PDB file of C-alpha atoms in Angstrom:
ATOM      1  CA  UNK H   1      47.897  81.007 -21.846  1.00  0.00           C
ATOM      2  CA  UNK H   2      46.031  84.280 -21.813  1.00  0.00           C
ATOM      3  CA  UNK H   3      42.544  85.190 -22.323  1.00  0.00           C
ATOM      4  CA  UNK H   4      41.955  88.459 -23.145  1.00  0.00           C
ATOM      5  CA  UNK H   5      44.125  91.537 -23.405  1.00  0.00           C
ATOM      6  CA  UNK H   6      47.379  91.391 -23.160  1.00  0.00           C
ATOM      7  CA  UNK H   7      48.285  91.590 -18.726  1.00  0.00           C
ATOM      8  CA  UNK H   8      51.544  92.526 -16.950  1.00  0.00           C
ATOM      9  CA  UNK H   9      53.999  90.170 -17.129  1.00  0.00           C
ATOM     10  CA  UNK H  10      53.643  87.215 -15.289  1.00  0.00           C
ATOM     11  CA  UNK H  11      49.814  87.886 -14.460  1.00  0.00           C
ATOM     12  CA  UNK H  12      47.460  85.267 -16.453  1.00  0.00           C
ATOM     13  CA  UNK H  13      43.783  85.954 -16.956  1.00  0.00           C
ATOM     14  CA  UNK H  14      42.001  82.722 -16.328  1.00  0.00           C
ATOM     15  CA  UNK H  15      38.664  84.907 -16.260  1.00  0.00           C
ATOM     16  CA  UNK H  16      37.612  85.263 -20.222  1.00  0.00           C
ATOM     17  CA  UNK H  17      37.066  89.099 -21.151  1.00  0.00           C
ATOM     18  CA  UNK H  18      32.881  89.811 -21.080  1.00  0.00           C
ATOM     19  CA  UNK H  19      32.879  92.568 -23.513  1.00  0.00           C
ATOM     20  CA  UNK H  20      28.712  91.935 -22.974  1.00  0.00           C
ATOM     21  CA  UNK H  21      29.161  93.261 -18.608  1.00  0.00           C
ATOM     22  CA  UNK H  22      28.359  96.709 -19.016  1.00  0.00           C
ATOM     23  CA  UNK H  23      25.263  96.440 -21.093  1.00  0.00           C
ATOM     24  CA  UNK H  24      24.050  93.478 -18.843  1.00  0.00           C
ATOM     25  CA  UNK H  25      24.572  95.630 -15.626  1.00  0.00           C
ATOM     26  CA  UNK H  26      22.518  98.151 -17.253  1.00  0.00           C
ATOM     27  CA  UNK H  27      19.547  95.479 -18.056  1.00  0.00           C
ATOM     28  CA  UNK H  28      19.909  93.735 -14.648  1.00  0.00           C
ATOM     29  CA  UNK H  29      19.394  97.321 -12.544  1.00  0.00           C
ATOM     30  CA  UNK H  30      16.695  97.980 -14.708  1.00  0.00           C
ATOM     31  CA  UNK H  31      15.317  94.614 -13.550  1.00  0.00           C
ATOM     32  CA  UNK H  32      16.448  94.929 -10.076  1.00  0.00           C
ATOM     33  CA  UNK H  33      18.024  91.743 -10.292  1.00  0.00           C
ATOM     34  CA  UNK H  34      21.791  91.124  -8.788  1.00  0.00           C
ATOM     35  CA  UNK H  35      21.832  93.635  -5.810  1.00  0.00           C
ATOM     36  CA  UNK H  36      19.463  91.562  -3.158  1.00  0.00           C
ATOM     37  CA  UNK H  37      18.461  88.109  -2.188  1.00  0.00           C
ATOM     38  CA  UNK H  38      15.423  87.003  -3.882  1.00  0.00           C
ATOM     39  CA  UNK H  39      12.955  84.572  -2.477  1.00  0.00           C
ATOM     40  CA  UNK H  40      11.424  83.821  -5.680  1.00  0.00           C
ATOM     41  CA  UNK H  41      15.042  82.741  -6.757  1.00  0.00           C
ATOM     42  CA  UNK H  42      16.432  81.218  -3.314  1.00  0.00           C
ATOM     43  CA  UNK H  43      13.491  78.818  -3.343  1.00  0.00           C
ATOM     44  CA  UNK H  44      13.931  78.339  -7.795  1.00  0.00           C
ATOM     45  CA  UNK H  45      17.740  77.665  -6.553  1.00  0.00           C
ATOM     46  CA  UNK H  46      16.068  75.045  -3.883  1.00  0.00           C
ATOM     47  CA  UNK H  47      14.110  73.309  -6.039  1.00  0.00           C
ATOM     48  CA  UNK H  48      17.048  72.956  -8.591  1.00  0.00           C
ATOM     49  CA  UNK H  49      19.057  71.196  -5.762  1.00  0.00           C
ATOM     50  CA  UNK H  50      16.922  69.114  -5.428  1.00  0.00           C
ATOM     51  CA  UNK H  51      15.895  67.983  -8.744  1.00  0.00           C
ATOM     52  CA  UNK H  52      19.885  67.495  -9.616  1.00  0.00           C
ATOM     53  CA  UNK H  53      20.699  66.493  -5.649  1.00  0.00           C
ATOM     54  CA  UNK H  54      23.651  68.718  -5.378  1.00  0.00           C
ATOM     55  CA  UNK H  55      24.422  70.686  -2.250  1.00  0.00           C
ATOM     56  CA  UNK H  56      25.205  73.820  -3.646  1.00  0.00           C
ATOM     57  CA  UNK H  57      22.487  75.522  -6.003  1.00  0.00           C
ATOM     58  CA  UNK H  58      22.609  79.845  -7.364  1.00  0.00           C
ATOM     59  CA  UNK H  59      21.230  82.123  -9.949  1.00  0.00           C
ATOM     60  CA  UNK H  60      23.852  84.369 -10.473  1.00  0.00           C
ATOM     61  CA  UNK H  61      23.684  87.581 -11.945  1.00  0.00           C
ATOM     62  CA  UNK H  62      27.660  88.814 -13.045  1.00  0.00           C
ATOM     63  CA  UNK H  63      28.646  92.500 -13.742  1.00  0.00           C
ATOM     64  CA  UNK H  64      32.152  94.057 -14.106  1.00  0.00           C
ATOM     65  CA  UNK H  65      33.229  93.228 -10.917  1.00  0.00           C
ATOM     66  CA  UNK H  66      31.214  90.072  -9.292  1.00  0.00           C
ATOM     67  CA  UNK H  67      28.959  87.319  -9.176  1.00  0.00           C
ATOM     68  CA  UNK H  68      25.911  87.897  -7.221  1.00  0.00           C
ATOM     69  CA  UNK H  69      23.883  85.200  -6.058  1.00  0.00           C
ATOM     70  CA  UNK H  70      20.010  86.359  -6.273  1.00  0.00           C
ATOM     71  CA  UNK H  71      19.340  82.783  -5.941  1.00  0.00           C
ATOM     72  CA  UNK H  72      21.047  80.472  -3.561  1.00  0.00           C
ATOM     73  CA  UNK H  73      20.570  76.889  -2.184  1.00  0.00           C
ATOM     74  CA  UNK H  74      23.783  75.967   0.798  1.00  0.00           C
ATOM     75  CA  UNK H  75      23.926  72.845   2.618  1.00  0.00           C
ATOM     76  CA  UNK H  76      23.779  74.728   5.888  1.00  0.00           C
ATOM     77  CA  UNK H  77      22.095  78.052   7.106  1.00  0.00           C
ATOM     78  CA  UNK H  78      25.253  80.584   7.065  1.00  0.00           C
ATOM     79  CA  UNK H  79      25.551  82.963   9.599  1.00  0.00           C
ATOM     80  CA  UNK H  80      23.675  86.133   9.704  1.00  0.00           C
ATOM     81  CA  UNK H  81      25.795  89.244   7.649  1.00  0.00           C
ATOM     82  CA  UNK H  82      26.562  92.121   9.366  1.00  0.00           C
ATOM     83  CA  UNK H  83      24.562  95.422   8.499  1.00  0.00           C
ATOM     84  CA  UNK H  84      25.263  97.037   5.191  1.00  0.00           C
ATOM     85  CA  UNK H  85      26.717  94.226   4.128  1.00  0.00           C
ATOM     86  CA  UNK H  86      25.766  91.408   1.678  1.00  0.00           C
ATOM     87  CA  UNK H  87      24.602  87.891   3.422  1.00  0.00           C
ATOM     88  CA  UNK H  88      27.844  85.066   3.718  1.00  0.00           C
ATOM     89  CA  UNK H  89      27.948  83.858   0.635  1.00  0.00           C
ATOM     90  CA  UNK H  90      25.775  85.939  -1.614  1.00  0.00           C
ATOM     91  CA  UNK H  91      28.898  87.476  -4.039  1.00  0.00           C
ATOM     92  CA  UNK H  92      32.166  86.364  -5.402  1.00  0.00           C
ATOM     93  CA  UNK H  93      34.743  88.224  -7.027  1.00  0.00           C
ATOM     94  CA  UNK H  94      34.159  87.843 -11.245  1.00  0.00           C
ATOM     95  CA  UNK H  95      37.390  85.868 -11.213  1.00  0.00           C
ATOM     96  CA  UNK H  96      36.117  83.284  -8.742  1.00  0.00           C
ATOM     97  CA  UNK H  97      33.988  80.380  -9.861  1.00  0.00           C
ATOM     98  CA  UNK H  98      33.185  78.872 -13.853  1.00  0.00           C
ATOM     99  CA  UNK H  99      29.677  80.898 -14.276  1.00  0.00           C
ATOM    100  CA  UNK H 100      32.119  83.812 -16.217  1.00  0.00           C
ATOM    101  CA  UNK H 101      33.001  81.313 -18.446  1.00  0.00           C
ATOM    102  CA  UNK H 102      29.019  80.169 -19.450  1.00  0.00           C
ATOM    103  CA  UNK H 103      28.604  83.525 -19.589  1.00  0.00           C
ATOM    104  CA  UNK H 104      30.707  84.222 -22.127  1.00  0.00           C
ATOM    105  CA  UNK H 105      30.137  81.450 -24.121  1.00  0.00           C
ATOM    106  CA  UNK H 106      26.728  81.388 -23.971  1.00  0.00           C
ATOM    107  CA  UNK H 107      26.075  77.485 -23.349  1.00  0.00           C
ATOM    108  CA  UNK H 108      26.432  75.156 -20.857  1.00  0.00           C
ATOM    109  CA  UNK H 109      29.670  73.984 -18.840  1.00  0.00           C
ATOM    110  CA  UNK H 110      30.016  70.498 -17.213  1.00  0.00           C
ATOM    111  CA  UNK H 111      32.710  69.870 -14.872  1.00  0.00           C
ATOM    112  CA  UNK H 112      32.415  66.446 -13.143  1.00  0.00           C
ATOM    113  CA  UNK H 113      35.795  67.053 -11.526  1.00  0.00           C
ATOM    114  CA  UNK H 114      37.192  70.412 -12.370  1.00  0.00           C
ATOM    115  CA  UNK H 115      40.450  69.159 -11.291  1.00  0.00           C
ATOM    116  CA  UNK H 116      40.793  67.057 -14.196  1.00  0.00           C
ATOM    117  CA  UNK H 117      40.647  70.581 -16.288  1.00  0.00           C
ATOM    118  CA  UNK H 118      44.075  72.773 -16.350  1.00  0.00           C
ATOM    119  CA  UNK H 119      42.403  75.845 -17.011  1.00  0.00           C
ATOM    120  CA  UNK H 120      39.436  75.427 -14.702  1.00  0.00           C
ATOM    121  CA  UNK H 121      41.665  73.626 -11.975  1.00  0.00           C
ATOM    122  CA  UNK H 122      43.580  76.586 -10.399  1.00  0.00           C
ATOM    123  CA  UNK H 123      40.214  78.742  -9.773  1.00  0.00           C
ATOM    124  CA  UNK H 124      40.300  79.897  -5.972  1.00  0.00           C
ATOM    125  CA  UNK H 125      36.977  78.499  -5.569  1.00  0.00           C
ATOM    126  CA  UNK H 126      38.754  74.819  -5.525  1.00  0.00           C
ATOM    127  CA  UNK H 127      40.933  75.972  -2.698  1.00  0.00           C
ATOM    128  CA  UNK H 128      38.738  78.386  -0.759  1.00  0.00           C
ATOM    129  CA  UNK H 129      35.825  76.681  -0.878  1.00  0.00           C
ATOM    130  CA  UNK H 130      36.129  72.965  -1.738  1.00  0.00           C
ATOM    131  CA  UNK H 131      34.255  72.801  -5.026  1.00  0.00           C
ATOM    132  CA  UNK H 132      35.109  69.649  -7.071  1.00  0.00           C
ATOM    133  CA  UNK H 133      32.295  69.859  -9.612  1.00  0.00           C
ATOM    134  CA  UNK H 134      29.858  72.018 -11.436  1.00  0.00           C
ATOM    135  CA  UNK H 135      27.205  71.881 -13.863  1.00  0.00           C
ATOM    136  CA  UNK H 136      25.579  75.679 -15.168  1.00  0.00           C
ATOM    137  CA  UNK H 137      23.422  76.591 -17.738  1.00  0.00           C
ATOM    138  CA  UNK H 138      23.496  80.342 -18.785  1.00  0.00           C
ATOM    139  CA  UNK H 139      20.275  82.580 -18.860  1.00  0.00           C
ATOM    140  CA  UNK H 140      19.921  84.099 -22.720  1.00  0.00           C
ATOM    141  CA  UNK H 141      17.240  86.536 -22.871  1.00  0.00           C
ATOM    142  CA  UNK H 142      15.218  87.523 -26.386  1.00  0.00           C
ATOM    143  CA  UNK H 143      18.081  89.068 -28.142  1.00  0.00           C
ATOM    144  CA  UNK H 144      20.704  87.070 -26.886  1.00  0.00           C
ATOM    145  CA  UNK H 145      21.698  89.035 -24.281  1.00  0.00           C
ATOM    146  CA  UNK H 146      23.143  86.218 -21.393  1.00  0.00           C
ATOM    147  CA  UNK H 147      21.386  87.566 -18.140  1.00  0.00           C
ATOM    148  CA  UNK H 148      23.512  85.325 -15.957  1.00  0.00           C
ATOM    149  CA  UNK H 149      23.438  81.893 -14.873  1.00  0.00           C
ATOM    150  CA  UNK H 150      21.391  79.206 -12.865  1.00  0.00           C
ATOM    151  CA  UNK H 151      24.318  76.510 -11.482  1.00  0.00           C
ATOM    152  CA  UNK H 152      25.026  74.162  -9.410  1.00  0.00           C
ATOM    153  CA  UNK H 153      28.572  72.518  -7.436  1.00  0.00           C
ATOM    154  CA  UNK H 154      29.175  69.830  -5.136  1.00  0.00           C
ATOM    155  CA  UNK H 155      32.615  69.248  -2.711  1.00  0.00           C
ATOM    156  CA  UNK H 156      32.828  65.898  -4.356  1.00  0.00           C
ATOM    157  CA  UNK H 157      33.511  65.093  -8.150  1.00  0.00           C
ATOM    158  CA  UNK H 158      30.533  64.021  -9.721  1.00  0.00           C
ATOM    159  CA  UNK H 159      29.207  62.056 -13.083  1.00  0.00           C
ATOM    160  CA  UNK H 160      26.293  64.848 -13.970  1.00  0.00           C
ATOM    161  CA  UNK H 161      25.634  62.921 -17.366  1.00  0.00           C
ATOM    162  CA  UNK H 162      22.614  63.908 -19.701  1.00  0.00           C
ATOM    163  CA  UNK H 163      20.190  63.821 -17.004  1.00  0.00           C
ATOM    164  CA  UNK H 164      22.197  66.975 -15.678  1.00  0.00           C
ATOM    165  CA  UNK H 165      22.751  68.336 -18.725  1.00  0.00           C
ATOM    166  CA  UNK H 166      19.140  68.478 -19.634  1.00  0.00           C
ATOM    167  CA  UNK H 167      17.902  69.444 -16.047  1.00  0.00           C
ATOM    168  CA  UNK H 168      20.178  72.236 -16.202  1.00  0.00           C
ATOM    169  CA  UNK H 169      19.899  73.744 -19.622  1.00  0.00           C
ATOM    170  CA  UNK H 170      16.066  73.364 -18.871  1.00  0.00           C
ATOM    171  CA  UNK H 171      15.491  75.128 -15.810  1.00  0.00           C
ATOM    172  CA  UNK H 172      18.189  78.076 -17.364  1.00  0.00           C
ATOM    173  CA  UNK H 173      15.060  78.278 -20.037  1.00  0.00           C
ATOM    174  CA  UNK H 174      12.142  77.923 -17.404  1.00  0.00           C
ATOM    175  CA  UNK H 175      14.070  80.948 -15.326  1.00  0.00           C
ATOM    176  CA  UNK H 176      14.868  83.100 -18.254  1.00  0.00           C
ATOM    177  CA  UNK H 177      11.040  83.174 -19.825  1.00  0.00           C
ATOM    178  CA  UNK H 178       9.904  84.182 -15.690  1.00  0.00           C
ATOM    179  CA  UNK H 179      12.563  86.886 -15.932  1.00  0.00           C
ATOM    180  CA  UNK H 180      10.928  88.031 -19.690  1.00  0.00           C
ATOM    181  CA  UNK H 181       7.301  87.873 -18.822  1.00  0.00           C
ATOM    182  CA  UNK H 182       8.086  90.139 -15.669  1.00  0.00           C
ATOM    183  CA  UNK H 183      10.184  92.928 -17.903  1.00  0.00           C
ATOM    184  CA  UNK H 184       7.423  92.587 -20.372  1.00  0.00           C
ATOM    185  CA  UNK H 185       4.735  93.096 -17.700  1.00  0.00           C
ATOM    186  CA  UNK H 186       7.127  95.605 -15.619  1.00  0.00           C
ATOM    187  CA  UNK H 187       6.439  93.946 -12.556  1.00  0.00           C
ATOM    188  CA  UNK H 188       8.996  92.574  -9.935  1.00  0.00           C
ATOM    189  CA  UNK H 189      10.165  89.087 -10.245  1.00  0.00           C
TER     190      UNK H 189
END
């Protein structure tokens, strides 16, 4: 099964098209958002580990080409990144990981074990990394442009349930009016 444009033979596209990335690119420079770590958003991605008690926690801001976490929450300090680079850990390829997919379309994705999900099963991120389960919540400004994502994964599959559900899709709202008010008021996150 294909999503999206038609690919050389025998090359799927498990990533859904985002016909929305260059106009969100745009926005997010204009925001400065998705190029650096953010405090603001590492501790946000803290505190949303610990409300939903999951080791991993991001906002992630996607473009063309990858996932950039302006936000993130690890179970262990990763080592320092080499100059010019980004920090371990910071970026993905777009192809990597399910925040695409809320992206795209624009609500919420619960995976309690994403191996129980053909389409969601074979993403490197199961392999390279040893996520099992995920829970995001995307970030739809005024207008309905979808900013990114605020997420969260665990190496073990997990019931996330309504509690989750609601945690999630709440804080995505709680993030997305702080990113408004400081475009409105043209001052830095």
């Amino acid at each position: 099964m294909s999503y999206g444009p038609p690919r050389p033979a025998g090359r799927l596209l498990l990533t859904p098209e985002d016909k929305e990335a260059p106009a969100r690119a745009l926005r997010l420079r204009r925001l400065g958002l998705g190029e650096r770590p953010e405090p603001e958003l590492d501790a946000f991605a803290d505190r949303l580990a610990h409300l939903t008690g999951a080791p991993y926690a991001m906002v992630n801001f996607i473009d063309e080409e990858r996932q950039y976490f302006a936000g993130l929450h690890l179970p262990g300090a990763p080592p320092p990144a080499p100059p010019g680079r980004p920090e371990v850990g910071r970026w993905l390829p777009r192809d990597h990981g399910y925040c695409p997919h809320v992206v795209v379309r624009r609500k919420a994705l619960v995976l309690e074990d994403v191996r129980d999900y053909p389409r969601f099963a074979g993403n490197p991120i199961v392999y390279d990394y040893g996520i099992h389960s995920y829970l995001g919540a995307p970030l739809v400004a005024a207008g309905g442009m979808v900013l990114g994502t605020v997420c969260v994964a665990d190496a073990a599959p997990r019931p996330w349930g309504r509690t989750g559900l609601e945690t999630i899709k709440s804080t995505a709202a709680e993030l997305t009016a702080r990113i408004e008010r400081s475009e409105a008021d043209g001052l830095p996150l």
